[in-house]
Coordinates of C-alpha atoms in Angstrom, one line a residue:
Chain A
M515 CA 98.2 63.9 51.5
S516 CA 99.8 61.4 53.9
S517 CA 96.3 60.1 54.7
L518 CA 95.6 59.2 51.5
S519 CA 96.5 55.6 52.0
L520 CA 93.8 53.1 52.4
S521 CA 94.4 51.1 55.9
L522 CA 91.0 49.2 55.0
T523 CA 91.4 45.6 53.3
R524 CA 88.0 44.4 53.7
P525 CA 86.6 44.2 50.2
S526 CA 82.9 45.8 51.0
V527 CA 84.7 48.4 52.9
L528 CA 87.2 49.0 49.9
A529 CA 83.9 49.2 47.4
A530 CA 82.3 51.7 49.9
R531 CA 85.5 54.0 49.9
R532 CA 85.8 54.0 46.1
T533 CA 82.1 55.2 46.2
A534 CA 82.9 57.7 48.2
F535 CA 85.9 58.8 46.3
G536 CA 83.8 58.6 42.9
Q537 CA 81.0 60.8 44.8
I538 CA 83.5 63.4 45.5
V539 CA 85.1 63.4 42.0
R540 CA 81.6 63.9 40.9
N541 CA 80.8 66.8 42.6
E542 CA 83.9 68.2 41.9
A543 CA 83.2 67.6 38.2
R544 CA 79.8 69.0 38.4
L545 CA 81.4 72.4 40.4
V546 CA 84.0 72.7 37.1
R547 CA 81.2 72.2 34.9
R548 CA 79.0 75.0 36.4
Q549 CA 81.6 77.4 36.9
P550 CA 83.5 77.2 33.5
T551 CA 86.0 80.1 33.8
N552 CA 89.0 78.0 34.3
M553 CA 88.3 75.7 31.5
I554 CA 87.4 78.9 29.6
G555 CA 91.3 79.6 30.0
S556 CA 92.7 76.4 29.6
I557 CA 90.7 75.1 26.8
G558 CA 89.0 78.1 25.3
L559 CA 91.8 80.5 25.2
P560 CA 94.5 78.2 23.7
V561 CA 91.8 77.5 20.6
V562 CA 91.2 80.7 20.0
L563 CA 95.0 81.9 20.1
M564 CA 95.5 78.8 17.6
I565 CA 92.8 80.0 15.3
I566 CA 94.2 83.7 15.5
F567 CA 97.9 82.4 15.1
G568 CA 96.5 80.0 12.0
E569 CA 95.2 83.0 10.0
V570 CA 98.4 85.3 10.2
P571 CA 100.5 84.7 6.9
T572 CA 103.9 85.3 8.2
L573 CA 103.3 82.5 10.9
N574 CA 102.5 80.0 8.0
R575 CA 105.9 80.2 5.7
P576 CA 108.4 78.0 6.5
A577 CA 111.3 79.8 7.8
S578 CA 114.7 79.3 7.7
E579 CA 115.5 80.8 11.5
L580 CA 113.1 78.3 12.7
G581 CA 115.0 75.7 11.0
G582 CA 112.1 75.1 8.2
L583 CA 109.3 75.2 10.3
T584 CA 106.2 77.7 10.4
G585 CA 105.9 79.9 13.2
F586 CA 102.8 78.5 13.8
D587 CA 104.4 75.0 14.3
T588 CA 106.6 76.2 17.0
Y589 CA 103.5 77.8 18.3
V590 CA 101.6 74.8 19.0
P591 CA 103.8 73.4 22.1
V592 CA 103.6 77.0 23.4
I593 CA 100.1 77.2 23.5
M594 CA 99.6 73.7 24.7
V595 CA 101.7 74.9 27.9
L596 CA 99.8 77.8 28.4
G597 CA 96.5 76.1 28.3
L598 CA 98.1 73.6 30.9
T599 CA 99.6 76.5 33.0
M600 CA 96.1 78.7 32.9
L601 CA 94.8 75.6 34.4
A602 CA 97.2 74.6 37.1
L603 CA 98.1 78.2 38.5
L604 CA 94.1 79.1 38.7
G605 CA 92.1 76.2 38.1
L606 CA 93.9 74.1 40.5
P607 CA 94.6 75.7 43.4
G608 CA 91.6 78.4 43.2
P609 CA 89.3 75.8 44.7
L610 CA 91.4 74.2 47.1
V611 CA 91.8 77.4 48.7
S612 CA 88.3 78.6 48.9
Y613 CA 87.7 74.7 50.3
R614 CA 89.8 75.8 53.5
E615 CA 88.3 79.3 53.9
L616 CA 85.2 77.9 53.9
G617 CA 85.8 75.4 56.2
I618 CA 85.0 72.5 53.8
L619 CA 88.7 70.5 54.4
R620 CA 87.5 71.0 58.2
R621 CA 84.4 69.5 58.1
L622 CA 85.8 66.7 56.2
S623 CA 88.2 65.9 59.0
T624 CA 85.5 65.1 61.3
T625 CA 84.1 62.4 58.7
P626 CA 85.8 58.9 58.0
V627 CA 86.8 60.5 54.8
P628 CA 90.2 62.4 55.0
P629 CA 90.4 65.9 53.4
S630 CA 93.3 64.7 51.2
W631 CA 90.3 63.2 49.1
L632 CA 89.2 66.1 48.2
L633 CA 92.4 67.4 47.2
A634 CA 93.0 64.2 45.1
A635 CA 89.7 64.5 43.5
Q636 CA 90.3 68.0 42.6
V637 CA 93.6 66.8 40.6
V638 CA 91.7 64.1 39.1
V639 CA 89.3 66.5 37.8
Q640 CA 91.3 69.1 36.6
L641 CA 93.8 65.8 35.1
G642 CA 90.4 65.4 32.8
V643 CA 90.0 69.0 31.9
A644 CA 94.1 69.5 31.1
L645 CA 94.1 66.3 29.2
A646 CA 90.8 67.6 27.2
G647 CA 92.7 70.7 26.5
L648 CA 95.9 69.1 24.8
M649 CA 93.8 66.7 22.8
I650 CA 91.7 69.6 21.4
V651 CA 94.7 71.6 20.7
N652 CA 96.5 69.1 18.7
V653 CA 93.5 67.3 16.8
V654 CA 92.6 71.2 15.9
S655 CA 96.2 72.4 14.9
V656 CA 96.6 69.2 13.0
A657 CA 93.3 68.7 11.3
A658 CA 92.2 72.5 10.7
F659 CA 95.7 74.5 10.1
G660 CA 97.8 71.4 8.7
A661 CA 100.3 71.1 11.7
P662 CA 102.4 67.8 11.0
V663 CA 101.0 64.8 13.1
P664 CA 103.3 63.7 16.3
K665 CA 106.4 62.0 15.3
S666 CA 106.4 60.5 18.6
P667 CA 103.0 60.3 20.1
A668 CA 104.4 57.8 23.3
G669 CA 107.1 60.6 23.7
L670 CA 104.6 63.5 23.5
A671 CA 102.0 61.6 26.0
L672 CA 105.0 61.0 28.7
S673 CA 105.9 65.0 27.6
C674 CA 102.7 66.0 28.7
L675 CA 102.0 64.0 31.7
L676 CA 105.3 65.1 33.2
A677 CA 104.7 68.6 32.2
I678 CA 101.2 68.2 34.0
G679 CA 102.9 66.8 36.9
G680 CA 105.0 69.8 37.4
L681 CA 102.7 72.5 36.6
F682 CA 100.1 70.4 39.2
A683 CA 102.6 70.2 41.9
L684 CA 103.4 74.1 41.7
G685 CA 99.6 74.3 41.6
L686 CA 99.0 72.6 44.7
L687 CA 102.1 74.7 46.2
I688 CA 100.3 77.5 45.5
A689 CA 97.3 76.3 47.3
A690 CA 99.7 75.4 50.2
L691 CA 101.1 78.7 50.3
A692 CA 98.1 81.1 49.4
P693 CA 95.8 82.4 52.4
T694 CA 93.2 83.6 50.3
A695 CA 91.5 82.5 46.8
N696 CA 91.9 86.2 46.1
S697 CA 95.6 85.6 46.8
V698 CA 95.6 82.3 44.3
N699 CA 94.7 84.7 41.8
A700 CA 97.3 87.2 42.3
I701 CA 100.1 84.8 42.7
G702 CA 99.1 82.9 39.7
R703 CA 99.0 86.1 37.6
L704 CA 102.4 87.0 39.1
A705 CA 103.8 83.3 38.0
F706 CA 102.5 83.1 34.7
I707 CA 104.3 85.8 32.9
P708 CA 108.1 84.6 33.9
L709 CA 106.9 81.3 33.2
M710 CA 105.2 82.2 29.8
F711 CA 108.3 84.1 29.0
F712 CA 110.5 80.9 29.3
A713 CA 108.3 79.0 27.2
G714 CA 108.6 81.4 24.2
L715 CA 105.2 82.9 24.3
W716 CA 106.7 86.5 23.8
L717 CA 110.1 85.4 22.0
P718 CA 110.0 82.0 20.4
R719 CA 112.8 79.6 21.8
A720 CA 114.2 79.0 18.2
L721 CA 115.0 82.7 18.5
M722 CA 116.3 82.9 22.0
P723 CA 119.9 83.8 22.4
A724 CA 122.0 80.9 23.8
A725 CA 122.2 82.0 27.3
L726 CA 118.7 82.8 27.5
L727 CA 117.7 79.3 25.9
Q728 CA 120.0 77.8 28.4
I729 CA 117.8 79.0 31.1
S730 CA 114.5 78.3 29.8
N731 CA 115.9 74.8 29.2
Y732 CA 116.2 74.4 33.4
T733 CA 112.2 76.1 33.7
P734 CA 109.5 74.0 33.9
L735 CA 107.4 75.7 30.9
G736 CA 110.8 75.8 28.5
A737 CA 111.2 72.1 29.5
A738 CA 107.8 71.3 28.9
V739 CA 108.1 73.4 25.3
Q740 CA 111.7 71.6 24.6
A741 CA 109.9 67.9 25.3
I742 CA 106.4 68.7 23.7
Q743 CA 108.3 69.8 20.4
G744 CA 110.9 67.2 20.1
S745 CA 108.1 64.7 20.4
M746 CA 106.5 66.4 17.7
Q747 CA 108.8 67.1 15.3
T748 CA 111.8 64.8 15.7
G749 CA 111.2 62.0 17.8
F750 CA 111.3 60.9 21.1
P751 CA 112.4 63.7 23.1
P752 CA 115.9 63.8 25.2
A753 CA 116.1 62.9 28.3
A754 CA 117.2 66.4 29.9
P755 CA 113.9 68.0 29.5
L756 CA 112.2 65.1 30.5
L757 CA 114.3 64.9 33.7
V758 CA 113.8 68.7 34.6
L759 CA 110.3 68.1 34.7
A760 CA 110.4 65.2 36.8
A761 CA 112.5 66.9 39.1
Y762 CA 110.5 69.7 39.4
T763 CA 107.1 67.5 39.9
L764 CA 109.1 66.1 43.0
V765 CA 110.6 69.2 44.6
F766 CA 107.2 71.1 44.3
A767 CA 105.1 68.1 45.6
F768 CA 107.4 67.7 48.3
L769 CA 107.0 71.7 49.3
A770 CA 103.4 71.5 48.8
R771 CA 103.0 68.5 51.3
R772 CA 105.5 70.2 53.2
F773 CA 103.5 73.5 53.8
F774 CA 99.7 72.4 53.2
R775 CA 97.4 73.8 55.9
W776 CA 94.2 71.8 56.1
E777 CA 92.5 74.6 58.2
Chain B
M911 CA 79.0 78.3 93.7
T912 CA 80.5 74.8 94.4
T913 CA 80.4 71.6 92.2
S914 CA 80.0 68.6 94.0
L915 CA 81.9 65.5 92.7
E916 CA 78.6 63.7 92.6
R917 CA 77.5 66.1 89.6
L918 CA 80.6 65.8 87.5
E919 CA 79.5 61.9 87.1
A920 CA 76.6 61.4 84.7
P921 CA 73.6 59.7 86.1
A922 CA 74.6 56.0 86.6
A923 CA 70.7 54.9 85.7
A924 CA 71.2 56.5 82.2
G925 CA 73.7 54.2 80.4
V926 CA 76.2 51.6 81.2
R927 CA 79.2 53.4 80.3
P928 CA 79.8 57.5 79.3
A929 CA 79.4 58.3 75.9
V930 CA 81.6 61.4 76.5
E931 CA 84.0 61.4 79.5
V932 CA 86.6 64.2 78.9
A933 CA 89.1 64.4 82.2
H934 CA 91.4 67.3 83.1
L935 CA 91.4 68.7 79.7
R936 CA 93.9 71.4 79.3
K937 CA 94.8 73.4 75.8
T938 CA 97.2 76.3 75.5
Y939 CA 98.1 78.4 72.2
G940 CA 101.3 79.8 73.1
T941 CA 100.7 81.4 76.7
L942 CA 96.8 81.8 76.0
V943 CA 95.2 79.2 78.2
A944 CA 92.1 78.3 76.1
V945 CA 91.3 75.6 78.1
D946 CA 92.6 75.3 81.8
D947 CA 90.7 72.0 83.4
V948 CA 87.9 70.8 82.0
S949 CA 86.0 67.7 83.0
F950 CA 82.6 66.3 82.6
S951 CA 81.0 63.1 81.4
V952 CA 77.8 62.5 79.7
A953 CA 75.8 59.5 79.6
E954 CA 74.5 57.7 76.1
G955 CA 71.4 58.9 75.3
E956 CA 71.9 62.2 77.5
I957 CA 71.8 65.8 76.0
F958 CA 74.4 67.4 77.3
G959 CA 74.8 71.9 77.1
I960 CA 78.4 73.3 77.0
L961 CA 77.5 76.9 78.0
G962 CA 79.9 80.1 78.8
P963 CA 80.5 83.1 77.1
N964 CA 82.8 83.9 74.2
G965 CA 86.3 83.1 74.5
A966 CA 85.4 80.8 77.4
G967 CA 87.0 77.8 76.2
K968 CA 83.8 76.2 74.7
T969 CA 84.8 75.6 71.0
T970 CA 88.3 74.6 71.6
A971 CA 87.1 72.2 74.6
I972 CA 84.9 70.6 72.0
E973 CA 87.5 70.5 69.1
C974 CA 89.9 68.8 71.5
A975 CA 87.1 66.4 72.3
I976 CA 86.1 65.4 68.5
G977 CA 89.9 65.1 67.9
L978 CA 90.4 67.8 65.7
R979 CA 92.9 69.5 68.0
Q980 CA 95.5 67.9 70.5
P981 CA 95.0 68.4 73.8
D982 CA 98.4 69.2 76.1
A983 CA 97.1 67.3 78.9
G984 CA 93.6 65.2 79.8
T985 CA 91.8 62.3 78.5
I986 CA 89.1 62.0 76.1
R987 CA 87.0 58.9 75.2
L988 CA 84.1 58.4 73.0
L989 CA 82.0 55.5 73.8
G990 CA 85.5 54.3 75.0
L991 CA 87.5 55.4 71.9
D992 CA 90.4 58.1 71.9
P993 CA 89.5 60.4 69.2
R994 CA 93.0 60.8 67.8
A995 CA 94.6 57.2 68.4
D996 CA 90.7 55.6 67.2
R997 CA 90.3 58.3 64.7
D998 CA 88.7 56.2 61.9
K999 CA 86.3 54.4 64.6
V1000 CA 85.2 57.8 65.9
H1001 CA 84.5 59.4 62.8
E1002 CA 81.9 56.9 62.0
I1003 CA 79.8 57.2 65.2
V1004 CA 80.7 60.6 66.0
G1005 CA 78.6 63.5 63.6
V1006 CA 80.1 66.9 64.1
Q1007 CA 78.4 70.5 63.1
L1008 CA 81.1 73.2 63.5
Q1009 CA 80.4 76.8 63.5
A1010 CA 81.4 78.9 60.5
G1011 CA 81.4 76.2 57.9
A1012 CA 80.1 76.8 54.2
L1013 CA 79.9 74.7 51.6
P1014 CA 80.2 75.4 47.6
G1015 CA 77.5 77.2 46.3
K1016 CA 77.1 75.6 43.2
L1017 CA 76.2 72.2 44.2
R1018 CA 72.5 71.1 45.1
V1019 CA 71.7 70.2 48.3
G1020 CA 70.7 66.9 47.4
E1021 CA 74.2 66.5 46.0
I1022 CA 76.1 67.2 49.0
L1023 CA 74.2 65.2 51.3
E1024 CA 74.6 62.2 48.8
E1025 CA 78.4 62.9 48.9
Y1026 CA 78.5 62.8 52.9
R1027 CA 76.2 59.8 52.9
S1028 CA 78.6 58.1 50.7
F1029 CA 81.2 58.5 53.5
Y1030 CA 79.4 56.5 56.2
R1031 CA 78.9 52.4 56.3
D1032 CA 75.3 52.8 57.4
P1033 CA 73.8 56.2 56.8
G1034 CA 70.5 57.2 57.1
D1035 CA 68.0 58.2 54.4
V1036 CA 68.8 61.5 52.8
G1037 CA 64.8 62.1 51.9
E1038 CA 63.5 61.5 55.3
L1039 CA 66.6 63.7 57.1
L1040 CA 65.7 66.7 54.6
E1041 CA 61.7 66.2 55.8
V1042 CA 62.7 66.4 59.3
L1043 CA 65.1 69.2 58.8
G1044 CA 62.0 71.2 56.7
L1045 CA 64.3 71.4 53.7
A1046 CA 62.3 68.4 51.8
G1047 CA 61.5 71.1 48.9
K1048 CA 64.9 72.6 48.8
R1049 CA 66.7 69.1 47.7
G1050 CA 67.1 70.4 44.1
D1051 CA 68.4 74.0 45.0
F1052 CA 72.0 75.4 45.0
Y1053 CA 73.7 75.8 48.1
R1054 CA 74.0 79.8 47.4
S1055 CA 70.2 79.9 46.9
L1056 CA 69.5 78.9 50.8
S1057 CA 68.8 81.5 53.2
G1058 CA 71.2 81.3 56.4
G1059 CA 69.1 79.3 58.4
Q1060 CA 68.3 76.6 55.6
R1061 CA 72.2 76.2 55.4
Q1062 CA 72.6 76.1 59.1
R1063 CA 69.9 73.4 58.9
L1064 CA 72.1 71.6 56.3
S1065 CA 75.1 71.6 58.3
V1066 CA 73.2 69.7 60.7
A1067 CA 72.2 67.4 58.1
L1068 CA 75.5 66.8 57.2
A1069 CA 76.3 66.0 60.7
L1070 CA 73.5 63.5 61.2
I1071 CA 73.5 61.6 57.7
G1072 CA 76.1 59.0 59.1
R1073 CA 73.5 57.9 61.8
P1074 CA 76.1 59.1 64.4
R1075 CA 75.8 57.5 68.2
I1076 CA 77.1 61.1 69.2
A1077 CA 76.0 64.4 67.5
V1078 CA 78.3 67.2 68.5
L1079 CA 76.3 70.6 67.8
D1080 CA 78.5 73.6 67.8
E1081 CA 76.1 76.8 68.2
M1082 CA 73.4 74.9 65.9
T1083 CA 70.8 77.6 66.0
T1084 CA 72.7 80.5 65.8
G1085 CA 71.1 82.4 62.7
L1086 CA 67.8 80.7 62.5
D1087 CA 64.7 82.3 63.1
P1088 CA 62.5 81.4 66.2
K1089 CA 60.2 78.7 64.1
A1090 CA 63.3 77.2 62.7
R1091 CA 65.0 77.1 66.1
R1092 CA 62.3 75.0 67.5
D1093 CA 62.0 72.6 64.7
T1094 CA 65.8 72.2 65.0
W1095 CA 64.9 71.4 68.8
E1096 CA 62.3 69.1 67.9
L1097 CA 64.8 67.4 65.8
I1098 CA 67.1 67.0 68.3
E1099 CA 64.9 65.7 70.8
G1100 CA 63.7 63.2 68.3
I1101 CA 67.3 61.9 67.5
R1102 CA 67.9 61.5 71.1
G1103 CA 64.8 59.5 71.1
R1104 CA 66.5 57.1 68.9
G1105 CA 69.3 56.6 71.6
V1106 CA 71.7 59.2 70.1
T1107 CA 73.9 61.3 72.7
V1108 CA 74.2 65.0 71.6
L1109 CA 76.8 67.4 73.2
L1110 CA 75.4 71.0 72.5
V1111 CA 77.5 74.1 72.6
T1112 CA 75.0 77.0 73.1
H1113 CA 74.7 80.5 74.2
F1114 CA 70.7 80.3 74.1
M1115 CA 69.6 79.7 77.6
E1116 CA 66.6 78.8 76.2
E1117 CA 67.5 76.2 74.4
A1118 CA 69.9 74.5 77.2
E1119 CA 66.6 75.0 79.4
R1120 CA 64.5 73.5 76.8
L1121 CA 66.8 70.7 75.5
C1122 CA 69.6 69.5 77.8
D1123 CA 69.5 67.1 80.6
R1124 CA 72.4 69.1 82.3
V1125 CA 74.6 71.7 81.5
A1126 CA 78.1 72.3 82.2
L1127 CA 78.8 76.1 82.4
I1128 CA 82.3 76.9 81.2
D1129 CA 84.2 80.2 81.9
S1130 CA 87.9 81.3 81.6
G1131 CA 88.8 77.5 80.6
R1132 CA 87.2 75.9 83.6
V1133 CA 83.8 74.1 84.4
V1134 CA 82.5 76.5 87.0
A1135 CA 79.0 74.8 87.3
L1136 CA 77.6 71.6 86.2
D1137 CA 73.9 70.6 87.2
T1138 CA 70.9 70.5 85.4
P1139 CA 69.1 73.8 84.1
A1140 CA 66.6 73.7 87.0
S1141 CA 68.8 73.3 89.7
L1142 CA 71.4 75.7 88.2
A1143 CA 68.4 78.2 88.1
A1144 CA 67.6 77.5 91.8
Q1145 CA 71.0 78.0 92.8
A1146 CA 71.5 81.1 91.2
R1147 CA 68.1 82.4 93.1
G1148 CA 70.3 82.2 96.4
G1149 CA 66.5 82.0 98.1
K1150 CA 63.2 82.9 96.9
S1151 CA 62.5 86.5 96.5
V1152 CA 58.8 88.5 96.3
R1153 CA 58.3 92.4 95.1
F1154 CA 55.4 94.3 95.8
L1155 CA 54.1 98.2 95.8
P1156 CA 52.9 98.8 99.6
S1157 CA 49.8 100.5 99.8
A1158 CA 51.4 102.7 102.7
P1159 CA 54.7 103.4 104.4
F1160 CA 55.6 100.7 106.9
D1161 CA 58.1 100.0 109.5
E1162 CA 60.9 98.0 107.2
D1163 CA 61.6 96.2 111.0
L1164 CA 58.6 94.2 110.8
L1165 CA 59.7 92.2 107.6
T1166 CA 63.5 92.2 108.5
G1167 CA 62.5 91.0 111.9
L1168 CA 60.8 87.9 110.4
P1169 CA 62.9 84.6 110.3
Q1170 CA 62.0 83.8 106.6
V1171 CA 63.7 87.3 105.6
A1172 CA 67.2 87.8 105.1
R1173 CA 67.3 91.0 103.0
L1174 CA 65.0 94.0 102.2
E1175 CA 65.7 96.6 99.2
H1176 CA 64.1 99.3 97.4
Q1177 CA 63.3 99.6 93.6
G1178 CA 61.8 102.7 92.9
Q1179 CA 58.4 102.5 94.9
H1180 CA 58.6 98.9 95.1
V1181 CA 59.8 96.6 97.6
V1182 CA 61.9 93.5 97.1
V1183 CA 62.3 91.1 100.0
T1184 CA 64.3 88.4 99.7
G1185 CA 64.6 85.0 102.1
T1186 CA 63.6 81.5 102.6
G1187 CA 60.7 78.9 103.6
E1188 CA 57.2 80.5 103.4
L1189 CA 58.4 83.8 102.3
V1190 CA 55.4 85.0 100.8
N1191 CA 52.8 84.2 103.1
A1192 CA 54.7 85.4 106.2
V1193 CA 55.4 89.0 104.3
I1194 CA 51.6 89.3 103.2
L1195 CA 50.6 88.4 106.8
T1196 CA 52.9 90.5 108.6
L1197 CA 51.9 93.3 106.4
A1198 CA 48.4 92.9 106.6
A1199 CA 48.4 92.8 110.3
A1200 CA 50.0 96.5 110.1
G1201 CA 47.4 97.7 108.1
V1202 CA 49.0 97.7 104.8
T1203 CA 48.0 96.1 101.3
A1204 CA 51.2 94.8 99.3
R1205 CA 49.7 95.0 95.7
D1206 CA 51.6 94.3 92.6
V1207 CA 53.0 91.2 93.8
Q1208 CA 55.4 89.5 91.9
L1209 CA 57.5 86.4 92.8
D1210 CA 60.9 85.6 91.6
S1211 CA 61.2 84.1 88.2
S1212 CA 65.1 83.3 88.1
N1213 CA 65.9 80.9 85.5
L1214 CA 69.4 79.7 83.6
E1215 CA 70.1 83.0 82.3
D1216 CA 70.2 84.2 85.8
A1217 CA 72.6 81.6 87.1
F1218 CA 74.6 82.3 83.8
V1219 CA 75.0 86.2 84.8
K1220 CA 75.7 85.2 88.3
L1221 CA 78.4 82.6 87.6
T1222 CA 80.5 84.8 84.7
G1223 CA 79.1 88.2 85.1
R1224 CA 78.1 88.5 81.8
N1225 CA 74.9 88.6 79.8
P1226 CA 74.7 86.0 77.3
D1227 CA 72.4 87.4 74.8
K1228 CA 74.9 90.3 74.5
E1229 CA 77.4 87.6 74.0
G1230 CA 75.4 86.1 71.4
A1231 CA 74.8 89.4 69.5
L1232 CA 78.7 89.7 69.1
A1233 CA 79.7 86.3 68.3

């Protein structure tokens, strides 16, 4: 990632570099479109879950133990981070590790374009998928299932970006450490369960005992759900979960950069 | 076999400065010495071959030469540039095809080439390159649907799309059928015709004989011979030899006594005589004088492969089959 900096200054050269990056992004986007498995996991699965939860009567009555919210309302942020997690743990590192396995990163390091550009292009494309997924879940939850309109759209946007930051950095760390594309799957699936547990997939955060909730607050997905839920239901989220997400972003990104092997 | 110092130098007439200069290159991995001491110089417009058995250090030497690896010692210059210090400039003028590289299966041939084309300031034309490489009809095909030979040719195309001044090709025809191999040779001769210098790693002796102006034979991390393919083949022969079937038994001293004859051996019914000068005439005339006819006369036809076997003690084709 260190070679991402552009040392060229002439405008024509800069334009050429932009074209090269654009071409890489274009082909990466084509690959995502042609191999839709990860889009199904990160957009399709959340929408299906939402439809199922939206049809369960007990989840759609305001509950006193959830502070007057419906179960469905508390699940929307969980479903949002679930899509992001699928994408970050599998969709992002998978292609990068297979590019290393196929010798594509190595081939690129013999061209004027550094292999880090391919990594950056992959992040750009997956960011697009992530934002599309979040948008779809939000719009469907409000339009089709009567969830309340988010109280703080700015807070929601910031929370989502920081959640993406922390999770994508974790995905890059997996890409750095996983030796093969198959091992990305194994690592991703293994990490998915504890991460999603603290997000409240099986036990909503509102029902967690105090000690468990404290732990959850300091996990990437616990903090993400806390920030997203706050933005949706009360207003601009508290600083604590945002700082936790920012810290995860920095730490995972540092480690990913430290351990990434280009061949 | 000694390599005279003059042979290390590229022919002076071929170019002003060498396109590739490698001097006393050394690279170790822990205790393993991959490249011990390799020096060679390639003139602009030359096709230079690097031959050697598996594990001889060919690929490591090439990877150092193009800046993918940091050598432990030695200097490398590509058209005067240091491949690591002047990385950006070097990547613009050197096209590389490495061994065993694949590409995403669900990208089309044209899409891949357009992407790599955008990396260079003055790239070649995609359609023209596909035409020359016999991939013209494959532009819209997914990479995963290509045959091994077609993938290999696409890989060569990616090395050439930036219109490099030096092309480095590592085992470019491995896995190609004979027809595709000959087509690729024509392509290489064609790009040399445009003044491109070609550095070729190969284990096909026929390829080296057909294409290379000079070859360096590398074994155990050292250059054991460096010369034109024809000259190496001649050196390997160690003189001439003639093999024949005598019509009747004869006194061998008749032949071994000749000044032209160095050695006489039996191969079943056949006799092989090795020597120098007007060997064939001397042998046949002497036998005729003794009333013996030499039948089934065969002259030695040693080639680069014999040089390889003689210098490394290994068979290049078997090495290739294992690779």
